[in-house]
mmCIF file of C-alpha atoms and ligand atoms in Angstrom:
data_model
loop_
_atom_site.group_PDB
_atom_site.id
_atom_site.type_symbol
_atom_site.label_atom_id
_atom_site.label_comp_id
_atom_site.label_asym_id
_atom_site.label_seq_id
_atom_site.Cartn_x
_atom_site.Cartn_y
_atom_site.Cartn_z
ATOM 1 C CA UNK A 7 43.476 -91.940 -28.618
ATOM 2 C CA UNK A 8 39.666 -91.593 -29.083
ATOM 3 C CA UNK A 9 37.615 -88.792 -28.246
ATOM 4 C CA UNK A 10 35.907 -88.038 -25.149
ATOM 5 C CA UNK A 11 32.267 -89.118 -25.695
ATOM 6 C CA UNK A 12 30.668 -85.679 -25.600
ATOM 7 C CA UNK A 13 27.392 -86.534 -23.416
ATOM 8 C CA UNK A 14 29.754 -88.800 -21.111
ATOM 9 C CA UNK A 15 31.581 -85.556 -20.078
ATOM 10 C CA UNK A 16 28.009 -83.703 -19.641
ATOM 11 C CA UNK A 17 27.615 -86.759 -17.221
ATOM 12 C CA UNK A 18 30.803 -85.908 -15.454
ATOM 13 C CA UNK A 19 30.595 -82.449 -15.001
ATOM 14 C CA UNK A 20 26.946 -82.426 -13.797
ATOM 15 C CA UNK A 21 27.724 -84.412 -11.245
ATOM 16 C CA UNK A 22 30.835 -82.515 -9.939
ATOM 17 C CA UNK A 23 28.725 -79.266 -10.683
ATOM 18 C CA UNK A 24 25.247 -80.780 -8.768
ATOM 19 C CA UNK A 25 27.980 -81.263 -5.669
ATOM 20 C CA UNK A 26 29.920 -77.795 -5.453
ATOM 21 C CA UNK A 27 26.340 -76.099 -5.926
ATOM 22 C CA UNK A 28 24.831 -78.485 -3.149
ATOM 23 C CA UNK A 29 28.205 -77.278 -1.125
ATOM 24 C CA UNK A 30 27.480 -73.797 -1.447
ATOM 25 C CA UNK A 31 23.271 -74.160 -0.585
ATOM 26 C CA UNK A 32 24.334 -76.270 2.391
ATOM 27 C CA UNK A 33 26.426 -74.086 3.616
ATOM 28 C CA UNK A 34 24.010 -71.174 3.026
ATOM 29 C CA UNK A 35 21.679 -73.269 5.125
ATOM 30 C CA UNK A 36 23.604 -73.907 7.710
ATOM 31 C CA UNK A 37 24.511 -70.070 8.347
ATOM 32 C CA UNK A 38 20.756 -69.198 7.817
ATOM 33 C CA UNK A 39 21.569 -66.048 7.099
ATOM 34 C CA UNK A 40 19.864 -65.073 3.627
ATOM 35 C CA UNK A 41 17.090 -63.097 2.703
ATOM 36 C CA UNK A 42 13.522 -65.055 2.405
ATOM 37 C CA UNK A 43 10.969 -63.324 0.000
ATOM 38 C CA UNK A 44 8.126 -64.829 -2.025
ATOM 39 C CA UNK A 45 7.556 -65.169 -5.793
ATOM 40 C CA UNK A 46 3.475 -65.473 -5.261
ATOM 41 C CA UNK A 47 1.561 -67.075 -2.439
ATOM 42 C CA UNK A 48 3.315 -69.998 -0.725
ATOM 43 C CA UNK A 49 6.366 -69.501 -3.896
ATOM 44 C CA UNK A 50 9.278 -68.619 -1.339
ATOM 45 C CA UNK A 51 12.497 -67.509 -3.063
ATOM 46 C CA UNK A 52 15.701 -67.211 -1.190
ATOM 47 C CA UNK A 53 18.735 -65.204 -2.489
ATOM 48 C CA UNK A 54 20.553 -68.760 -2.117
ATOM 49 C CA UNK A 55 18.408 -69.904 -4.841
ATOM 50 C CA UNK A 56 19.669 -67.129 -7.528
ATOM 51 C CA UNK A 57 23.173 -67.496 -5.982
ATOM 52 C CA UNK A 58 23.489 -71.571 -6.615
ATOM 53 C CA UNK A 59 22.001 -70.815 -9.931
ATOM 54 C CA UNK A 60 24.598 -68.593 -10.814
ATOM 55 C CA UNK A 61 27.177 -70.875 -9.805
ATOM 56 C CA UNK A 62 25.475 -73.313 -12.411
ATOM 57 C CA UNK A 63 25.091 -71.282 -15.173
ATOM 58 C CA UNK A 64 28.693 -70.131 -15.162
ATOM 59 C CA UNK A 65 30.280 -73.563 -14.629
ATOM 60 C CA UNK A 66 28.134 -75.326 -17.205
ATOM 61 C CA UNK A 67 28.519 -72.462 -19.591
ATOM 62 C CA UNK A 68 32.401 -72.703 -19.007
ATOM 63 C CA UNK A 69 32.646 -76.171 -19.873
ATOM 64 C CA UNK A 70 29.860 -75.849 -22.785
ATOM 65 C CA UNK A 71 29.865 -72.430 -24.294
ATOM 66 C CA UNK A 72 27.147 -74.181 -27.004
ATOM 67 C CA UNK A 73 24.573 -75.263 -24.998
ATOM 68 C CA UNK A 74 21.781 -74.182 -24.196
ATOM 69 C CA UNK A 75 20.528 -73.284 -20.071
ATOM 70 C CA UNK A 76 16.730 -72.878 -18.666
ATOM 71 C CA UNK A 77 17.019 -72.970 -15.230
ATOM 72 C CA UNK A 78 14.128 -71.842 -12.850
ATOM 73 C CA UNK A 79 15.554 -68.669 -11.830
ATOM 74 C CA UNK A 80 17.479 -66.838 -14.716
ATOM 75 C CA UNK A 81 16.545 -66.061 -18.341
ATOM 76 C CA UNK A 82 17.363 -68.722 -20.102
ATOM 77 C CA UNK A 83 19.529 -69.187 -23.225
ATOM 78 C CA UNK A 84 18.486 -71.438 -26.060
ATOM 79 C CA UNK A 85 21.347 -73.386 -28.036
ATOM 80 C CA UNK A 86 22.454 -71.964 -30.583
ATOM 81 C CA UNK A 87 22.238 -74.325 -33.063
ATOM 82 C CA UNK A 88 20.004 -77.041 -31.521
ATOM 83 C CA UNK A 89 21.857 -78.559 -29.518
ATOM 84 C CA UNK A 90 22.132 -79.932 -26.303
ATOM 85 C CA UNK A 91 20.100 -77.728 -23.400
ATOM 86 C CA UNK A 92 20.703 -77.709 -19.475
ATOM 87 C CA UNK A 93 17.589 -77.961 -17.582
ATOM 88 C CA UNK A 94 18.373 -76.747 -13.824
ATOM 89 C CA UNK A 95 16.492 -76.499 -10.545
ATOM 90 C CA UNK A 96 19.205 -74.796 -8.256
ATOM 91 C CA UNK A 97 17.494 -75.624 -5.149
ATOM 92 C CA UNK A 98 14.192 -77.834 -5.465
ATOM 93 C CA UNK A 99 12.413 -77.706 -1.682
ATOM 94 C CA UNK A 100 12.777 -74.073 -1.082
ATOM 95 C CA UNK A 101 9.898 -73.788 0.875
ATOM 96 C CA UNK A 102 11.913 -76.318 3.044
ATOM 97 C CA UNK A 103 15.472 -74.594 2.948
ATOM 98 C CA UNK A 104 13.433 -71.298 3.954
ATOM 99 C CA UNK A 105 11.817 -72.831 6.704
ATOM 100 C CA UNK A 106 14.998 -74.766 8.334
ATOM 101 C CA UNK A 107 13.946 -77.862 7.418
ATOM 102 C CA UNK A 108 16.797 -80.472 5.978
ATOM 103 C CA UNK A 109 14.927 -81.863 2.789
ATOM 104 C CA UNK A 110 16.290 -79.870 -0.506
ATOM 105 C CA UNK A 111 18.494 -80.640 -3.451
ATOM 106 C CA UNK A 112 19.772 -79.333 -6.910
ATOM 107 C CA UNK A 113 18.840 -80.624 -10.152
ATOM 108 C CA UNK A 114 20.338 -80.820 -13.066
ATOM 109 C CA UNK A 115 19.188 -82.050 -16.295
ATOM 110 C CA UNK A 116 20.154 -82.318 -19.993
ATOM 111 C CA UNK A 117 18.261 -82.555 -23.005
ATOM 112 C CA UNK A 118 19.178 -83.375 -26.846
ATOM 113 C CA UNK A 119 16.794 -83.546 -29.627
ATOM 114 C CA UNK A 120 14.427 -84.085 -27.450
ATOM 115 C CA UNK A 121 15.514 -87.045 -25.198
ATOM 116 C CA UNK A 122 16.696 -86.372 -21.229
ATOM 117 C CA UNK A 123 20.406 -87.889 -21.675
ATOM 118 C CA UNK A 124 21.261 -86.797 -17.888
ATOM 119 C CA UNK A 125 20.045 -86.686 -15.052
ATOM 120 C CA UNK A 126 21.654 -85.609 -11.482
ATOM 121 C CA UNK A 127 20.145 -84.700 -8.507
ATOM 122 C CA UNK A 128 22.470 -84.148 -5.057
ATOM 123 C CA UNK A 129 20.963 -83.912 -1.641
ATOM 124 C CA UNK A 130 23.336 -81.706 0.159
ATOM 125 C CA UNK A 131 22.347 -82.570 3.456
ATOM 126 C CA UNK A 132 22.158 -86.331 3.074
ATOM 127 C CA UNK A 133 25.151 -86.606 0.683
ATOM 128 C CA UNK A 134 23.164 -88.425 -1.925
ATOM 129 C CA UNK A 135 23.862 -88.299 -5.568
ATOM 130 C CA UNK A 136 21.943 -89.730 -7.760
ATOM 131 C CA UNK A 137 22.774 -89.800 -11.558
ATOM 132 C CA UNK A 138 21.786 -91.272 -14.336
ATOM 133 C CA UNK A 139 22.847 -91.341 -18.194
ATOM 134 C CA UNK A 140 20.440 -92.538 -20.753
ATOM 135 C CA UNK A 141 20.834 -96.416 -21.611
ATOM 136 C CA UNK A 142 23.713 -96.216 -19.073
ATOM 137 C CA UNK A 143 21.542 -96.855 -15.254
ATOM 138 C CA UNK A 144 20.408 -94.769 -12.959
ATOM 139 C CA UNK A 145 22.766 -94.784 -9.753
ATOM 140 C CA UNK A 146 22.910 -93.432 -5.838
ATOM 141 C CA UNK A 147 26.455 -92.559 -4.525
ATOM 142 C CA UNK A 148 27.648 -95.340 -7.356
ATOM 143 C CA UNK A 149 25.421 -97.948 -6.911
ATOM 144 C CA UNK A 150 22.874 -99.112 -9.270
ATOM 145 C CA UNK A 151 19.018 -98.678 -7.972
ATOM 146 C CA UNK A 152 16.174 -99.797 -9.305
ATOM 147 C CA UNK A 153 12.090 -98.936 -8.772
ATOM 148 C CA UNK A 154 10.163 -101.030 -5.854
ATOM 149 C CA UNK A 155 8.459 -104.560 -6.982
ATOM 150 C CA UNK A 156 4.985 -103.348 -5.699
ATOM 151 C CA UNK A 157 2.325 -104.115 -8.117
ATOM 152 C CA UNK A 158 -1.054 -103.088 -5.910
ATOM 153 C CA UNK A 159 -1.690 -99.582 -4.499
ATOM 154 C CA UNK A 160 -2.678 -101.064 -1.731
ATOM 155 C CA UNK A 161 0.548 -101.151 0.939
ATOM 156 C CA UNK A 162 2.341 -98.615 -1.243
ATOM 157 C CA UNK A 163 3.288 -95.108 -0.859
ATOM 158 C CA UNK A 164 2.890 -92.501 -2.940
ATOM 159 C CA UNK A 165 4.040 -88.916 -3.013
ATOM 160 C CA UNK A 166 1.275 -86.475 -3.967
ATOM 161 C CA UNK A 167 2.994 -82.976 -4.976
ATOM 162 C CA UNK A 168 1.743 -79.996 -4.625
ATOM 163 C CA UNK A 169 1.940 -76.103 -5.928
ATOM 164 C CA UNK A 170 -0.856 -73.241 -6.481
ATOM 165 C CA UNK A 171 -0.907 -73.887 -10.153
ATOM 166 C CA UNK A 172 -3.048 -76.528 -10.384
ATOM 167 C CA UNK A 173 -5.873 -75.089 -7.632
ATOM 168 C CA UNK A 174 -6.832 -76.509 -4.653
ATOM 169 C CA UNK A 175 -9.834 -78.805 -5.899
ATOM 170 C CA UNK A 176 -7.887 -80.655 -8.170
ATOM 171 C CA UNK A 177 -5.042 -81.343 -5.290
ATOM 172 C CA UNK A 178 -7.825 -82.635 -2.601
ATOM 173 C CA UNK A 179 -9.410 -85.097 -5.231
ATOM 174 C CA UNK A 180 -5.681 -86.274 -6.495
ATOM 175 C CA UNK A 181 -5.024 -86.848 -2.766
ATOM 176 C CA UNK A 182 -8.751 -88.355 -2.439
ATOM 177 C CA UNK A 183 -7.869 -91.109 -5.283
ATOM 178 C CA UNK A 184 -4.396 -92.042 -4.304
ATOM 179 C CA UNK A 185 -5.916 -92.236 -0.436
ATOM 180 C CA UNK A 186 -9.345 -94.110 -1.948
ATOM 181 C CA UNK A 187 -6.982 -97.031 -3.808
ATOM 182 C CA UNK A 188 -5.235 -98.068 -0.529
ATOM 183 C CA UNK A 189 -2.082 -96.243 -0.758
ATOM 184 C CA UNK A 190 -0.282 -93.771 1.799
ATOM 185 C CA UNK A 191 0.010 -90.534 0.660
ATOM 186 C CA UNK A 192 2.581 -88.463 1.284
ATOM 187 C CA UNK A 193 4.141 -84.646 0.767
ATOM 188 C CA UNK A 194 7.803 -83.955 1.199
ATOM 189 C CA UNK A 195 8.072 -80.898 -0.692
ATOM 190 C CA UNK A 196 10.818 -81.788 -2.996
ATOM 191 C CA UNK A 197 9.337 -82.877 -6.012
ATOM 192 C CA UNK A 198 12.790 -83.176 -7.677
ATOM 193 C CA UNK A 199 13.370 -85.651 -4.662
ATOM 194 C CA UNK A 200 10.173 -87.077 -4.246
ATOM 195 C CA UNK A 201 10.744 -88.604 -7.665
ATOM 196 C CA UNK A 202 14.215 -89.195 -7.497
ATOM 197 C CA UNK A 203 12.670 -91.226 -4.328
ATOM 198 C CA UNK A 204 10.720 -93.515 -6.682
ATOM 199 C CA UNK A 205 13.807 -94.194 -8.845
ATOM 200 C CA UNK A 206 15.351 -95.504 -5.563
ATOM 201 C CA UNK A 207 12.760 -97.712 -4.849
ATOM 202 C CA UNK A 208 11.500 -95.701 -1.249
ATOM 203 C CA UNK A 209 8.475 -94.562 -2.595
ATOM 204 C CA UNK A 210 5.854 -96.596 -5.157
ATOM 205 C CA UNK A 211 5.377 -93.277 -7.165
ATOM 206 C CA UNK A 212 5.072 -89.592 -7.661
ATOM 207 C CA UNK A 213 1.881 -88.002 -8.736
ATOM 208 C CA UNK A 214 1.139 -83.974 -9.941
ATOM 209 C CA UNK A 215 -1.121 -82.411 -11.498
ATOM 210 C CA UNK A 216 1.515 -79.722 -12.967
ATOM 211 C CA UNK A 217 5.008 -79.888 -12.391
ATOM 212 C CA UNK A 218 8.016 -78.180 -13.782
ATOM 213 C CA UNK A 219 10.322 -79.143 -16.589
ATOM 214 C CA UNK A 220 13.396 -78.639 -14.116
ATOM 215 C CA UNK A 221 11.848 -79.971 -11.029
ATOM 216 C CA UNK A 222 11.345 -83.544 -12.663
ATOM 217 C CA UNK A 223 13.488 -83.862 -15.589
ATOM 218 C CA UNK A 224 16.360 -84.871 -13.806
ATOM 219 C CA UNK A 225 14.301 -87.506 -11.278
ATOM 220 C CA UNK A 226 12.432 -88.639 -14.783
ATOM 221 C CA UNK A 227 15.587 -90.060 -16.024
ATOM 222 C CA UNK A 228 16.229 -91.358 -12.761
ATOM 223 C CA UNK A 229 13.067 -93.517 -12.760
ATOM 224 C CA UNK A 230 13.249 -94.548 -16.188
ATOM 225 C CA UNK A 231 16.763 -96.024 -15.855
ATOM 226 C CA UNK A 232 15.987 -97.778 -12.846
ATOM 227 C CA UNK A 233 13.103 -99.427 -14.342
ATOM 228 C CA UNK A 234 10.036 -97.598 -13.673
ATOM 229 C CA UNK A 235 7.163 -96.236 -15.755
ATOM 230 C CA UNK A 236 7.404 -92.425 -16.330
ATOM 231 C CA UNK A 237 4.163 -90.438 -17.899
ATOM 232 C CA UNK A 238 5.039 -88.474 -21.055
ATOM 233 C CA UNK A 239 6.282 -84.687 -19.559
ATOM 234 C CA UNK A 240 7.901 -83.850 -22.169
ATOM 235 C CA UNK A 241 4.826 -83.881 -24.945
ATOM 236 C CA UNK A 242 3.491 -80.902 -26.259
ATOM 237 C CA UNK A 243 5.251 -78.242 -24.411
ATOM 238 C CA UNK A 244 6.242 -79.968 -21.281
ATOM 239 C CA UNK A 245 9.977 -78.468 -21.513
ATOM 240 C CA UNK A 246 9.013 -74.705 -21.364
ATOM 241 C CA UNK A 247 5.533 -75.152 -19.868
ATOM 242 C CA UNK A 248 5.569 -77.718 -17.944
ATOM 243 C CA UNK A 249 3.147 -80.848 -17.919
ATOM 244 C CA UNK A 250 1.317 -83.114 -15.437
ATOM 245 C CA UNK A 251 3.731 -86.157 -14.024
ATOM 246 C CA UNK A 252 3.071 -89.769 -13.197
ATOM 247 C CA UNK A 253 6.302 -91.951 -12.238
ATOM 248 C CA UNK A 254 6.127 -95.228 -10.402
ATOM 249 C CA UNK A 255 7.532 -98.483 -10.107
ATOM 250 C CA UNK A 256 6.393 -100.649 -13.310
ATOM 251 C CA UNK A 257 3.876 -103.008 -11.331
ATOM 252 C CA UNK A 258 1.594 -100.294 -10.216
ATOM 253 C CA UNK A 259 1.663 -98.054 -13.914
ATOM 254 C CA UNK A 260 -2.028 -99.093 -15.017
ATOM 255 C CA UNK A 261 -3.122 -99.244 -11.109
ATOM 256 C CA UNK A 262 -2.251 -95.727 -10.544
ATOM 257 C CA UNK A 263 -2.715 -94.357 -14.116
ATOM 258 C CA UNK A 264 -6.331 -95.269 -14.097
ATOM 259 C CA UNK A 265 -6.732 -94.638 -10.104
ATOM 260 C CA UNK A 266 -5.576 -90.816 -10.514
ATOM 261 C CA UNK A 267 -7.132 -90.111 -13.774
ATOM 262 C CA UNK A 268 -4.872 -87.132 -14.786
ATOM 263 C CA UNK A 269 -6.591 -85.902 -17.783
ATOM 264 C CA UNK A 270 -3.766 -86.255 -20.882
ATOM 265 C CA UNK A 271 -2.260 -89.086 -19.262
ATOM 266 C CA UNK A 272 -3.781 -92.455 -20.882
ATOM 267 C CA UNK A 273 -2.541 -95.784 -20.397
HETATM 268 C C1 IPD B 330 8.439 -77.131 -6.049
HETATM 269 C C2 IPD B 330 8.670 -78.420 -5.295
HETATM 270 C C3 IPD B 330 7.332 -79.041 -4.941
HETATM 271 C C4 IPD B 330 6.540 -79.371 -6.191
HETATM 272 C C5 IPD B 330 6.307 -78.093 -6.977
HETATM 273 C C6 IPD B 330 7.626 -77.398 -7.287
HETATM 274 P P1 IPD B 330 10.512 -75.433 -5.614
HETATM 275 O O1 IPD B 330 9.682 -76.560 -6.460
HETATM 276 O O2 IPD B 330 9.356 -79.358 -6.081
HETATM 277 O O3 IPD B 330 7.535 -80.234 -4.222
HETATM 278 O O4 IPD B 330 5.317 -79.934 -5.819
HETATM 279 O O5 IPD B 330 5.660 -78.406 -8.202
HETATM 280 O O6 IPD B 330 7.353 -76.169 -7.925
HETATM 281 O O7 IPD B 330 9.644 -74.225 -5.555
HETATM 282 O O8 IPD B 330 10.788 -76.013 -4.287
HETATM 283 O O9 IPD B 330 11.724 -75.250 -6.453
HETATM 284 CA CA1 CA B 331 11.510 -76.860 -8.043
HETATM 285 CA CA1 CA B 332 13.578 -74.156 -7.183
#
């Protein structure tokens, strides 16, 4: 018999990880009975987030004592001998979970030699997984999807993300151009979602000026396998740093690359 294709079972397993860890937040949600503190200004942190994480760590590290882990809210743990690293977002939207409102997920991402080889992102509340394996599709609940045909900014939508990092000038005049070109803007507050979104073909693209290595890595495989165009996040030091993010459906990539003019993102 042959042998398991190694990355296949990293497939696998994120996917039945991504649901038991959306179990547990959704549950947590639906009690609404944790803790709510803030990281910085408008950063909330939930003991639900540290809790799913744990759950993540300890199943991925169970099944793949060699890899390496950076998730968003635990030290991470580089692999040992350069191999393959998880890249996890335990709950993306916590400013929504905090707040009650339904629109949150958990990403998970994996990374070798410096390609995203998986991608899964499961929306607790909605039951959606989507998951995608490099060269292998992108999928929702088991069915292919594939980025929107738009190819003009005007009629489409676009999400327009948002955090503290990047200041507040730079958000109003990323808003300004998407708004300016003709297309809707919007903000959900899942980035990890919003993108994911774009892979699905419900949104014509994702825009931010800095985003997180595991709040898009996941959705960035997503959109590439489905078709899209995805900026270059993982260049320079995108993976421990983080990196500014364009993803859209393949009609509008020189429409919104040269509308938004995100400095170090060039056609
Ligand atoms: C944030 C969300 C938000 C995005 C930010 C992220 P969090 O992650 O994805 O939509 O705009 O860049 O930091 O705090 O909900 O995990
Ligand atoms: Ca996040
Ligand atoms: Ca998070």
């Amino acid at each position: 018999m042959r042998d398991a294709d190694p990355m296949q079972l990293r497939w696998l397993a994120a996917q039945a990880v991504a649901r038991e860890a959306g179990a547990l937040a959704r549950r947590r949600f639906s009690d609404a009975s944790f803790e709510v503190g803030f990281k910085g200004p408008h950063d909330y942190l939930t003991e639900v987030d540290g809790e799913t994480e744990e759950l993540i760590a300890a199943r991925l590290h169970a099944a793949f004592p060699r890899d390496g882990f950076i998730g968003e809210e635990t030290a991470g743990r580089p692999a040992p001998d350069g191999g393959a690293v998880w890249v996890v977002d335990p709950i993306d939207g916590t400013a929504n979970f905090a707040r009650g409102i339904p629109h949150f997920c958990v990403s998970i991402a994996c990374v070798l030699e410096g390609a995203i080889e998986v991608g899964v992102i499961y929306d607790p509340v909605c039951d959606e997984l989507f998951a995608a394996r490099r060269g292998g599709g992108a999928f929702l609940n088991g069915a292919p999807i594939k980025t929107s045909d738009a190819t003009s900014l005007a009629n489409s939508s676009v999400e327009v993300g948002w955090n503290l990092r990047a200041g507040a000038s730079k958000y109003i005049d990323l808003l300004r151009r998407v708004a300016l070109w003709g297309a809707s803007p919007f903000r959900t507050g899942s980035g990890a979602l919003g993108v994911a979104y774009v892979a699905a073909g419900r949104r014509d693209g994702y825009v931010e000026h800095h985003i997180n290595a595991w709040d898009c890595l996941a959705a960035i495989l997503l959109v590439k396998e489905a078709g899209g165009y995805v900026s270059d996040f993982l260049a320079g030091e995108g993976l421990t740093k983080g990196n500014p993010l364009i993803a859209c459906a393949p009609g509008l990539k020189e429409a919104l690359v040269s509308a938004v003019e995100i400095p170090g993102i060039v056609l």
